[in-house]
PDB file of C-alpha atoms in Angstrom:
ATOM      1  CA  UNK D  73       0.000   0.000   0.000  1.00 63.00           C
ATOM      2  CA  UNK D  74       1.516   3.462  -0.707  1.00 88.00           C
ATOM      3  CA  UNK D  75       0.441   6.323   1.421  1.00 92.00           C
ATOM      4  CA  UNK D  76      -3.447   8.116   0.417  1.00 94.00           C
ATOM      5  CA  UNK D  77      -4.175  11.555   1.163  1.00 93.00           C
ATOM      6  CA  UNK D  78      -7.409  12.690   1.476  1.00 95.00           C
ATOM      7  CA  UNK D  79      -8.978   9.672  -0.375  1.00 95.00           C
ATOM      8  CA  UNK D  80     -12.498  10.413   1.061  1.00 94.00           C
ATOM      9  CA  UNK D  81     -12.232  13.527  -0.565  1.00 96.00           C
ATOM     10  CA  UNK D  82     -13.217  15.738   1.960  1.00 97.00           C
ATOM     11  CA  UNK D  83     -10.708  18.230   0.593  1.00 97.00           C
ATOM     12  CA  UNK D  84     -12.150  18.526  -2.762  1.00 97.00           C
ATOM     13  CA  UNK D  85     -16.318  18.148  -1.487  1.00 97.00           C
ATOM     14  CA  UNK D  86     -15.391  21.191   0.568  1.00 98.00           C
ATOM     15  CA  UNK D  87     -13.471  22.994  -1.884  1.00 98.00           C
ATOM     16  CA  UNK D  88     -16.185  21.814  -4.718  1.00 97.00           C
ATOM     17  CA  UNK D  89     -19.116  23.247  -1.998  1.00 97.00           C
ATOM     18  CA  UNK D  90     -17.164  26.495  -1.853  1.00 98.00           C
ATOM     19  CA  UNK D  91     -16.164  27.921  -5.403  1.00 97.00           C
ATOM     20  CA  UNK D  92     -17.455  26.742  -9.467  1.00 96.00           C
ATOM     21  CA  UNK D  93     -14.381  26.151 -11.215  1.00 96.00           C
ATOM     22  CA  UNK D  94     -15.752  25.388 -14.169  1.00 95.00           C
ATOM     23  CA  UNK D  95     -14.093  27.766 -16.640  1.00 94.00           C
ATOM     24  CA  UNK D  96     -12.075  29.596 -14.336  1.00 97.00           C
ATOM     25  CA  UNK D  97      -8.473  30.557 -14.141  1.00 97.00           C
ATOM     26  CA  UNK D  98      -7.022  29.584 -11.532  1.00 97.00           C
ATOM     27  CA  UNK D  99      -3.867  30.717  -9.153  1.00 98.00           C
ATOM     28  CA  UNK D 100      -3.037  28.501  -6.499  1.00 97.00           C
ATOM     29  CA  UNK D 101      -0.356  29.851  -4.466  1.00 96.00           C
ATOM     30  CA  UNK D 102       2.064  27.328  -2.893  1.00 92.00           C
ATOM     31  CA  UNK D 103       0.915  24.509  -4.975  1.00 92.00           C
ATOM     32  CA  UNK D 104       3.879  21.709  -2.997  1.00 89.00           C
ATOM     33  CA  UNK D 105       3.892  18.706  -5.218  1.00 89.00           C
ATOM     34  CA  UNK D 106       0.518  19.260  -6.853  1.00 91.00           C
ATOM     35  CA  UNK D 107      -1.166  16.890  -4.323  1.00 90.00           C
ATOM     36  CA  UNK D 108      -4.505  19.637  -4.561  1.00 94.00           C
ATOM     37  CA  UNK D 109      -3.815  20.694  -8.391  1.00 94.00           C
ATOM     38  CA  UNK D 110      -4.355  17.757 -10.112  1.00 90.00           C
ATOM     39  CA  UNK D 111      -7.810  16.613  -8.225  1.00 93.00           C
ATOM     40  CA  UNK D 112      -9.370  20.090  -9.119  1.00 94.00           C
ATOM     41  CA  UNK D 113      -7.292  21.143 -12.153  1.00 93.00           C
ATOM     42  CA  UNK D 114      -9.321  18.928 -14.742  1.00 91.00           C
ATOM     43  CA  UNK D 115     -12.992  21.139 -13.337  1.00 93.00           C
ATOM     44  CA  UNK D 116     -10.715  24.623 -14.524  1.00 95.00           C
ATOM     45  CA  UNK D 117      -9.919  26.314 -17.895  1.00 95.00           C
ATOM     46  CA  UNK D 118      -6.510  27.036 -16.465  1.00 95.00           C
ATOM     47  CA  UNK D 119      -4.521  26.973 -13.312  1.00 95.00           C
ATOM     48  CA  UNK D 120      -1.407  28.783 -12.706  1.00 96.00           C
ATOM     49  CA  UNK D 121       0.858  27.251 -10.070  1.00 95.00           C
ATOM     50  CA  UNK D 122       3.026  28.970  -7.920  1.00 95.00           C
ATOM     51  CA  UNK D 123       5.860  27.429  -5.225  1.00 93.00           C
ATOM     52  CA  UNK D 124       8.772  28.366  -4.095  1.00 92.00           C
ATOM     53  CA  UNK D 125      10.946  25.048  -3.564  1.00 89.00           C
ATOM     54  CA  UNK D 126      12.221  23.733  -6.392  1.00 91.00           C
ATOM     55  CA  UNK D 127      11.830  19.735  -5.566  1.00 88.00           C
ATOM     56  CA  UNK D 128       8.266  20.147  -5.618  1.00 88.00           C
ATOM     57  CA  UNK D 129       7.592  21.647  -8.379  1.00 91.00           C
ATOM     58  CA  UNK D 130       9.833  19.093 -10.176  1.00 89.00           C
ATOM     59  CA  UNK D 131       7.522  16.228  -8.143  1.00 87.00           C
ATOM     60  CA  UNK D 132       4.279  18.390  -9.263  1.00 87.00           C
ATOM     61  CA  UNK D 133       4.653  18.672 -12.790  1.00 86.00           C
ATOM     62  CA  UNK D 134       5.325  14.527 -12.930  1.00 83.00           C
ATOM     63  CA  UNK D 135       1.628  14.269 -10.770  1.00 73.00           C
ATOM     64  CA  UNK D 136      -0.024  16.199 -13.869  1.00 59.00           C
ATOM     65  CA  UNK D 137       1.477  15.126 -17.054  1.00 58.00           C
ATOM     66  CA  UNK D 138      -1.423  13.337 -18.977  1.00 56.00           C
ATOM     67  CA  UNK D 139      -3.863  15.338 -17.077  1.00 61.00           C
ATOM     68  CA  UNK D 140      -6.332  17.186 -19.011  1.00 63.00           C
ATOM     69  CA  UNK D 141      -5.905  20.383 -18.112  1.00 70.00           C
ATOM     70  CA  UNK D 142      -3.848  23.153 -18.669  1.00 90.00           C
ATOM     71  CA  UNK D 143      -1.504  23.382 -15.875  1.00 92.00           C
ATOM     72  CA  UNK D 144       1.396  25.904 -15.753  1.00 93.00           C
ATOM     73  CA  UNK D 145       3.858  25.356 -12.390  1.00 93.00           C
ATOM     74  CA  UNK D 146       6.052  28.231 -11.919  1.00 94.00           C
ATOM     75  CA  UNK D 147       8.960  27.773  -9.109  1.00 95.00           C
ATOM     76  CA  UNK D 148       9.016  31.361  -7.665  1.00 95.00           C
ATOM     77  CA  UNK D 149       7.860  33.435  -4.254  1.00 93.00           C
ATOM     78  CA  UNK D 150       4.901  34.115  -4.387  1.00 93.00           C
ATOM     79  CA  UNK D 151       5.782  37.749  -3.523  1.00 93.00           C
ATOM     80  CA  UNK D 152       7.930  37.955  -6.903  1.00 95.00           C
ATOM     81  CA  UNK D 153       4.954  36.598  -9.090  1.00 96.00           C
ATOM     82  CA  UNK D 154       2.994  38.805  -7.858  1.00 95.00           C
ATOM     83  CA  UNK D 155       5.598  41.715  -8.746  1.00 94.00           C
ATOM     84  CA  UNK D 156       5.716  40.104 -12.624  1.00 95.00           C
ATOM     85  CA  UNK D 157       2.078  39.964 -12.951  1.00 94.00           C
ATOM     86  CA  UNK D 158      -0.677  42.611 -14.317  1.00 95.00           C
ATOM     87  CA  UNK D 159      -3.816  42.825 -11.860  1.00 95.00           C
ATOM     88  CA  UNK D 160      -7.001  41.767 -12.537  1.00 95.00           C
ATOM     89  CA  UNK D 161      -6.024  38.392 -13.647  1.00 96.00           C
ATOM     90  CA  UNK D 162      -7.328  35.703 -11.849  1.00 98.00           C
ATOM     91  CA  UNK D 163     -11.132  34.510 -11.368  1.00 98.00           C
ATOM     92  CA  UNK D 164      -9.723  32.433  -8.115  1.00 98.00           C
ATOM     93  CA  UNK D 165      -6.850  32.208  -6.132  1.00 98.00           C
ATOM     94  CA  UNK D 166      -6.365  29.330  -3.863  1.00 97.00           C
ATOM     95  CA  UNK D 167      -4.486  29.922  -0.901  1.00 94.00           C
ATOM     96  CA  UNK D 168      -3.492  26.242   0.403  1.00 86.00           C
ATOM     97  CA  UNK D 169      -1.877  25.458   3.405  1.00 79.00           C
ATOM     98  CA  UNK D 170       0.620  28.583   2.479  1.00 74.00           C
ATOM     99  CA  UNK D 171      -0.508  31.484   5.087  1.00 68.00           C
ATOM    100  CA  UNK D 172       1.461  30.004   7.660  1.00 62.00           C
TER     101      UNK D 172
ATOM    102  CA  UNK U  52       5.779  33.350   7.641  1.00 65.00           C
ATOM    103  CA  UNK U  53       5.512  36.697   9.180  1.00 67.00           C
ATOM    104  CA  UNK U  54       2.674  38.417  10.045  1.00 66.00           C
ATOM    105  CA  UNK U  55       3.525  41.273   7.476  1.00 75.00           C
ATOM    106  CA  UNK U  56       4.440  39.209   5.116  1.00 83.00           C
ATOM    107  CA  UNK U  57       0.805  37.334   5.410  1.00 87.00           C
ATOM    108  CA  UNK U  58      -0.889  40.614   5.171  1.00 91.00           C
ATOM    109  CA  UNK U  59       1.044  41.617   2.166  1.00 92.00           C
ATOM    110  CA  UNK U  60       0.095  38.174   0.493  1.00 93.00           C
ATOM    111  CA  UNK U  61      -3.754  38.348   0.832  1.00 95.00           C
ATOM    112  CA  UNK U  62      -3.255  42.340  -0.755  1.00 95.00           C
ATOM    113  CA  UNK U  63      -1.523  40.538  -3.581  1.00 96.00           C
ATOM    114  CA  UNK U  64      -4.156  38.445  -3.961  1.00 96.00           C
ATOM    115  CA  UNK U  65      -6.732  40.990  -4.095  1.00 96.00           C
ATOM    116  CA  UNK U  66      -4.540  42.886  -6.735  1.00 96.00           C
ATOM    117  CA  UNK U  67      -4.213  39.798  -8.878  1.00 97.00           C
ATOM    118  CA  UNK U  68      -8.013  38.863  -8.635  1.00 97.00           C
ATOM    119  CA  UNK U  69     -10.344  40.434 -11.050  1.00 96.00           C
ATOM    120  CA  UNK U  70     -12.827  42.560  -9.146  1.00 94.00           C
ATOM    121  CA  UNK U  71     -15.587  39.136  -9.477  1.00 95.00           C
ATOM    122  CA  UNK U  72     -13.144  36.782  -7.745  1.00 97.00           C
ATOM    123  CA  UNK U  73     -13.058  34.492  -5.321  1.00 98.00           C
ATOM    124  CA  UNK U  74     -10.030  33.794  -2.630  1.00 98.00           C
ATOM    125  CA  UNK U  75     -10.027  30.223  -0.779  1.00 97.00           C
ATOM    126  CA  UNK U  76      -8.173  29.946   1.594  1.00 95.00           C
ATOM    127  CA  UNK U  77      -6.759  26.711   3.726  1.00 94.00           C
ATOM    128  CA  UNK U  78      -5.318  26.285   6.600  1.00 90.00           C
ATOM    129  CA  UNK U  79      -4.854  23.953   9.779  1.00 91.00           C
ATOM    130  CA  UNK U  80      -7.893  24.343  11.913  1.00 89.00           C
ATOM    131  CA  UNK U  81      -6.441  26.683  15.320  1.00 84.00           C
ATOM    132  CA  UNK U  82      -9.076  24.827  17.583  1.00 78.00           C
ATOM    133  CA  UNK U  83      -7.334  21.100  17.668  1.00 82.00           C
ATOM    134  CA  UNK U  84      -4.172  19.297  16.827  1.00 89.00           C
ATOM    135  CA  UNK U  85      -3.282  16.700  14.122  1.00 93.00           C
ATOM    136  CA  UNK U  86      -3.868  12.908  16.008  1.00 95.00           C
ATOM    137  CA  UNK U  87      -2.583   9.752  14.920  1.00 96.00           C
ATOM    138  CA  UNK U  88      -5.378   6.484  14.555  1.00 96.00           C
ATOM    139  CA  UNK U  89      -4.802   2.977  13.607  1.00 96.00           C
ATOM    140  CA  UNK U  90      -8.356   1.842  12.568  1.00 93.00           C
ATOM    141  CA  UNK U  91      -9.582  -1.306  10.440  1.00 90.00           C
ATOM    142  CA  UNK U  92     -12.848  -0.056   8.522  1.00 79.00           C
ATOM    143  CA  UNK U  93     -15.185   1.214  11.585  1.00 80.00           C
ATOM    144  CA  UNK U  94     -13.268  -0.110  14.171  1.00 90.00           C
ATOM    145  CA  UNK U  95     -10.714   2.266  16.068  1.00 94.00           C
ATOM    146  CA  UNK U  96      -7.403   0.726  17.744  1.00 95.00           C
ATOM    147  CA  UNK U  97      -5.500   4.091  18.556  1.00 96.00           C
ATOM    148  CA  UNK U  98      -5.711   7.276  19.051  1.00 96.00           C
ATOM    149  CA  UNK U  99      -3.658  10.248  20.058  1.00 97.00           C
ATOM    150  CA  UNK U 100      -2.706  13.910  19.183  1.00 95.00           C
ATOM    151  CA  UNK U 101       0.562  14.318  17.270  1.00 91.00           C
ATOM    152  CA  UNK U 102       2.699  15.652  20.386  1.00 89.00           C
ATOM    153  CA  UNK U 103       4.992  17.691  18.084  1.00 82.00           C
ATOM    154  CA  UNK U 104       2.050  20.047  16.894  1.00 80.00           C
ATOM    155  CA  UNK U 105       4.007  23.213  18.305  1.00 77.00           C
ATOM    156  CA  UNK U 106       2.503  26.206  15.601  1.00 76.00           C
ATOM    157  CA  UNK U 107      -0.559  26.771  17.101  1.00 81.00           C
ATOM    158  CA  UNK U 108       1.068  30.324  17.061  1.00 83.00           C
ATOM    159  CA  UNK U 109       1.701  30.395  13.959  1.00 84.00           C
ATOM    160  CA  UNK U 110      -2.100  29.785  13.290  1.00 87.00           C
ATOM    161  CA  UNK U 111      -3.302  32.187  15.593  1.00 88.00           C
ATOM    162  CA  UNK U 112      -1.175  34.623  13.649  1.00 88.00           C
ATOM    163  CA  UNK U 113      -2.553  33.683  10.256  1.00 88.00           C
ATOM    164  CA  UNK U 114      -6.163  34.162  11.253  1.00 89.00           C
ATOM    165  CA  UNK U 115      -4.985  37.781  12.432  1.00 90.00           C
ATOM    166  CA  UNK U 116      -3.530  38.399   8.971  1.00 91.00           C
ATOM    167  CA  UNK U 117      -6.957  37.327   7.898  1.00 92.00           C
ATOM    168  CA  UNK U 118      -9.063  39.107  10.512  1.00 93.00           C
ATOM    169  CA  UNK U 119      -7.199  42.273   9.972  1.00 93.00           C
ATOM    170  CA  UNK U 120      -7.980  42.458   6.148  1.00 94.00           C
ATOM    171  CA  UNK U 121     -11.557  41.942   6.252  1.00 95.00           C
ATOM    172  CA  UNK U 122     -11.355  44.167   9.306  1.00 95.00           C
ATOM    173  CA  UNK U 123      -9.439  46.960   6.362  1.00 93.00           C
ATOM    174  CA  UNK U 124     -12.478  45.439   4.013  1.00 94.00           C
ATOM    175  CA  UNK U 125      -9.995  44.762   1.453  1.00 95.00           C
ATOM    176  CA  UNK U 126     -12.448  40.816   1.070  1.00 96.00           C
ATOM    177  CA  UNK U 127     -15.075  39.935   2.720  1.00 97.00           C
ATOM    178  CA  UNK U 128     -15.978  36.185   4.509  1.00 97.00           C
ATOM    179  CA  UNK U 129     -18.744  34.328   2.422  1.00 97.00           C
ATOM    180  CA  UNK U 130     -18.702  31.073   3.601  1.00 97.00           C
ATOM    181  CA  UNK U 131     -16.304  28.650   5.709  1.00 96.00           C
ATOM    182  CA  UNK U 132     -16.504  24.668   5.959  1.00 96.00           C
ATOM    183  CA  UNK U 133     -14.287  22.543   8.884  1.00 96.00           C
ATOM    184  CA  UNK U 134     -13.000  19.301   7.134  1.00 96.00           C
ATOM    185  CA  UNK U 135      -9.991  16.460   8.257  1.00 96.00           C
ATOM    186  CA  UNK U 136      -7.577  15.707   5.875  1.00 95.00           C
ATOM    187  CA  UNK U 137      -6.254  12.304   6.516  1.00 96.00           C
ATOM    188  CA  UNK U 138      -3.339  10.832   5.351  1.00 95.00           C
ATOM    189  CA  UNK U 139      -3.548   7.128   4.893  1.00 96.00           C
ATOM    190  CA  UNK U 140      -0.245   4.532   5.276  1.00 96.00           C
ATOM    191  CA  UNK U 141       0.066   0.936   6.153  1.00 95.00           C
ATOM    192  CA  UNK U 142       2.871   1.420   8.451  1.00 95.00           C
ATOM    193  CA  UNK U 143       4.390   3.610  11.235  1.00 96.00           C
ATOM    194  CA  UNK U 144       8.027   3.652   8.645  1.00 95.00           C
ATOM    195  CA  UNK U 145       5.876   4.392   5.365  1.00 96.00           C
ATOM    196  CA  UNK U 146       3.754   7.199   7.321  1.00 95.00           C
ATOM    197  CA  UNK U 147       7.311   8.523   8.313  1.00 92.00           C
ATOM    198  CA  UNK U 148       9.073   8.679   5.396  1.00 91.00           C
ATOM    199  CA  UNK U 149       6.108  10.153   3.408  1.00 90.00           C
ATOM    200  CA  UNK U 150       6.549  13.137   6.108  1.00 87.00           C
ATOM    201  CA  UNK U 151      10.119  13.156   5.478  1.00 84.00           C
ATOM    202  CA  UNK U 152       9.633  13.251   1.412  1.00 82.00           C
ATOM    203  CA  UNK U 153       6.984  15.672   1.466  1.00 80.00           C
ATOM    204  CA  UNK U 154       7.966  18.141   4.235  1.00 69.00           C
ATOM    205  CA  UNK U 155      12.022  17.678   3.804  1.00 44.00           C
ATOM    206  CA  UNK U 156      12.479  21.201   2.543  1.00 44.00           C
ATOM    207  CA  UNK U 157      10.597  22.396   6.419  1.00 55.00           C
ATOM    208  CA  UNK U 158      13.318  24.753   8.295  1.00 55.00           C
ATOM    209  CA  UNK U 159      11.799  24.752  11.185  1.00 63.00           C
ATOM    210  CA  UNK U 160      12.242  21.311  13.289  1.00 67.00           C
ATOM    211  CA  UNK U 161      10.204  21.095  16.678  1.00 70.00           C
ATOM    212  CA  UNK U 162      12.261  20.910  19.710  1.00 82.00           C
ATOM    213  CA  UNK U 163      13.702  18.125  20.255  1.00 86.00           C
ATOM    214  CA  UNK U 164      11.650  17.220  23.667  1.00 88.00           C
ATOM    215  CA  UNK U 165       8.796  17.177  21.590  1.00 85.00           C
ATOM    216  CA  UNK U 166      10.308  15.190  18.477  1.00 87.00           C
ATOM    217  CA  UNK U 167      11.268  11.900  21.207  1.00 91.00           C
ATOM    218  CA  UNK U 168       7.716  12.316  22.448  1.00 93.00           C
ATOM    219  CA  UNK U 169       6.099  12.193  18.906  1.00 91.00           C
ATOM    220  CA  UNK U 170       8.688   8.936  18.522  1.00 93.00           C
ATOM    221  CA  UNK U 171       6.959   7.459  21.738  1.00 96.00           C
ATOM    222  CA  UNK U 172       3.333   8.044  19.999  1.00 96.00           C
ATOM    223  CA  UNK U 173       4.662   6.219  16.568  1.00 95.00           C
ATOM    224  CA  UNK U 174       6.176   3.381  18.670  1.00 96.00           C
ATOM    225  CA  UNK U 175       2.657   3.037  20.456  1.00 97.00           C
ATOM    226  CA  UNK U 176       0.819   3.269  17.090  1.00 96.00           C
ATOM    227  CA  UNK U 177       3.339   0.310  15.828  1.00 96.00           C
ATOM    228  CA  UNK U 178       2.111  -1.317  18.890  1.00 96.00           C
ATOM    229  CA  UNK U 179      -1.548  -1.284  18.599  1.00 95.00           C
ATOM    230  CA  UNK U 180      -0.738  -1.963  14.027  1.00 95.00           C
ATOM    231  CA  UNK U 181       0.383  -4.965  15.566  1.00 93.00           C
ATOM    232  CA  UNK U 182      -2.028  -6.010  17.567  1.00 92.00           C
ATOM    233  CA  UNK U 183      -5.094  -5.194  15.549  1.00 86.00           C
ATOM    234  CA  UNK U 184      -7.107  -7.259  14.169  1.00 76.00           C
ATOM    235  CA  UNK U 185      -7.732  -7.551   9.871  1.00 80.00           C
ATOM    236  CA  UNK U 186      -5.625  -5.007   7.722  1.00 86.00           C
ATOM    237  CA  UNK U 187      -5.094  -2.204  10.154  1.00 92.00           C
ATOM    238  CA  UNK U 188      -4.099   1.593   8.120  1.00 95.00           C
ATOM    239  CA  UNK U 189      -2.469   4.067   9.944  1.00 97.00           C
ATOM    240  CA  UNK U 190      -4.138   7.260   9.983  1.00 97.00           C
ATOM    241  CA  UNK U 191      -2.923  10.667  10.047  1.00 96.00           C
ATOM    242  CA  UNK U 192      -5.622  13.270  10.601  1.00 96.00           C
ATOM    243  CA  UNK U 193      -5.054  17.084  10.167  1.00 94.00           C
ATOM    244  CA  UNK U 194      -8.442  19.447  11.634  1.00 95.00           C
ATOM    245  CA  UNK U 195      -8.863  22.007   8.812  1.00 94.00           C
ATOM    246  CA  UNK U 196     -10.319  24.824   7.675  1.00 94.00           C
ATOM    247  CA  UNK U 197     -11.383  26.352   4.224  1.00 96.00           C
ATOM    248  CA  UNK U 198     -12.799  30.047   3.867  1.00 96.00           C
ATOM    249  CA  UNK U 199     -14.423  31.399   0.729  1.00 97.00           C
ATOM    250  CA  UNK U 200     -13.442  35.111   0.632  1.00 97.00           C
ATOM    251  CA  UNK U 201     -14.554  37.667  -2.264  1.00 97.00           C
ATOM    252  CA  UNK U 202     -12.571  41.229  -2.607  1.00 96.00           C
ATOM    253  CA  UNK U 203     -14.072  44.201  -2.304  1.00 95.00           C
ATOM    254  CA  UNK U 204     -13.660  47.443  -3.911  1.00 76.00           C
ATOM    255  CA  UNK U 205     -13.294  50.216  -1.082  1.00 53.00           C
ATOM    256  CA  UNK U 206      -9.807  50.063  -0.181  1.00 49.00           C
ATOM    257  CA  UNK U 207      -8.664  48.225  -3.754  1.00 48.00           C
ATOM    258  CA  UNK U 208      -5.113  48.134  -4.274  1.00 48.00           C
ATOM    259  CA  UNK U 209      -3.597  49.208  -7.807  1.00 44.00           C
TER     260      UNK U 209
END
């Protein structure tokens, strides 16, 4: 057996009860090794991935090759994406498990 | 993170969101810590709260950063759902090194009082794998919570 996170999906129900991400661009901010992305990327028209250590994004973009969905990861602080990027952007950002 | 530095995040956010948007946000519940089960289908073996679970400060600050801009009414709070993320593993050794693959790049270690105590709770979750009955899992379980927050134009940042 290799280790299951959140295989009752009460992750996804809750973030499915809370926001449509059916067409939606996406940022998630501190995106780790994709665990989240790829179990709500396929629902959105785009998600843009930010995280600053570089393992995981390496792990992340493995966990969504194949996927359908269009997926960008950039390795970055999120404070220097931010910087880069024009406002008005995003229909949703997803904050997970970063604030602290 | 800092408490600045949390604040200056969520005003990010707002500037990157188009006026519509919608912020989720996730984070470790403040009100209990992560626990430990081993547990065949319904039946529960073991239970006990991770003894290394030291950033209850750090969670207490986060909600501040997130009090203090809907306080500013830079977003407002829509809606908020409590869930548990559990973490699934067969054994005490694959539970371990999953936390040691995923969370290797983590600078900040707990003290090590607390580390030998959360080695005492894994050696008494080996214990009771051992002596369950069936296919005993392992059963990591982290209290959670998930906010839907929309921006709002008053004090918009461009």
């Amino acid at each position: 057996m290799s280790v299951r996170t959140d295989p009752d999906g009460n992750e996804t129900d809750a973030l499915f009860e809370l926001v449509h991400l059916e067409g939606a661009h996406v940022l998630e901010i501190g995106a780790g090794d994709g665990r989240l992305t790829w179990r709500y990327a396929h629902r959105a028209a785009r998600v843009t991935a930010v995280e600053p250590f570089e393992a995981s994004v390496a792990r992340a973009k493995q966990g969504v090759q194949g996927a359908d969905a269009a997926v960008e990861f950039h390795h970055a602080a999120f404070e220097d994406f931010a910087a880069d990027n024009d406002p008005d952007v995003f229909d949703v950002a997803l904050l997970s498990w970063a604030l602290c | 993170m800092q408490p600045e530095g949390m604040v200056h995040a969520l005003e990010q956010i707002h500037r990157l969101l188009k006026p519509a948007g919608i912020l989720i946000e996730i984070h470790p519940a403040v009100d209990g810590p992560p626990f430990v089960e081993v547990r065949s289908n319904e039946e529960l073996f073991f239970s006990e709260e991770d003894p290394a679970f030291d950033y209850e400060e750090d969670l207490r600050r986060a909600e501040a950063a997130v009090e203090s801009v809907l306080e500013r009414r830079l977003f407002a709070l829509e809606d908020r759902r409590k869930f548990e993320l559990r973490t699934y593993a067969a054994s005490v050794k694959e539970m371990r090194d999953h936390w040691t693959f995923v969370g290797a790049y983590d600078p900040e270690e707990p003290e090590e009082a607390l580390l030998r105590r959360r080695d005492e709770m894994y050696a008494r979750a080996a214990a009771a794998l051992d002596a369950a009955s069936d296919v005993p899992e392992l059963v990591y379980v982290e209290p959670a919570q998930m906010s839907r927050l929309v921006p709002l134009m008053g004090d918009r940042l461009r």
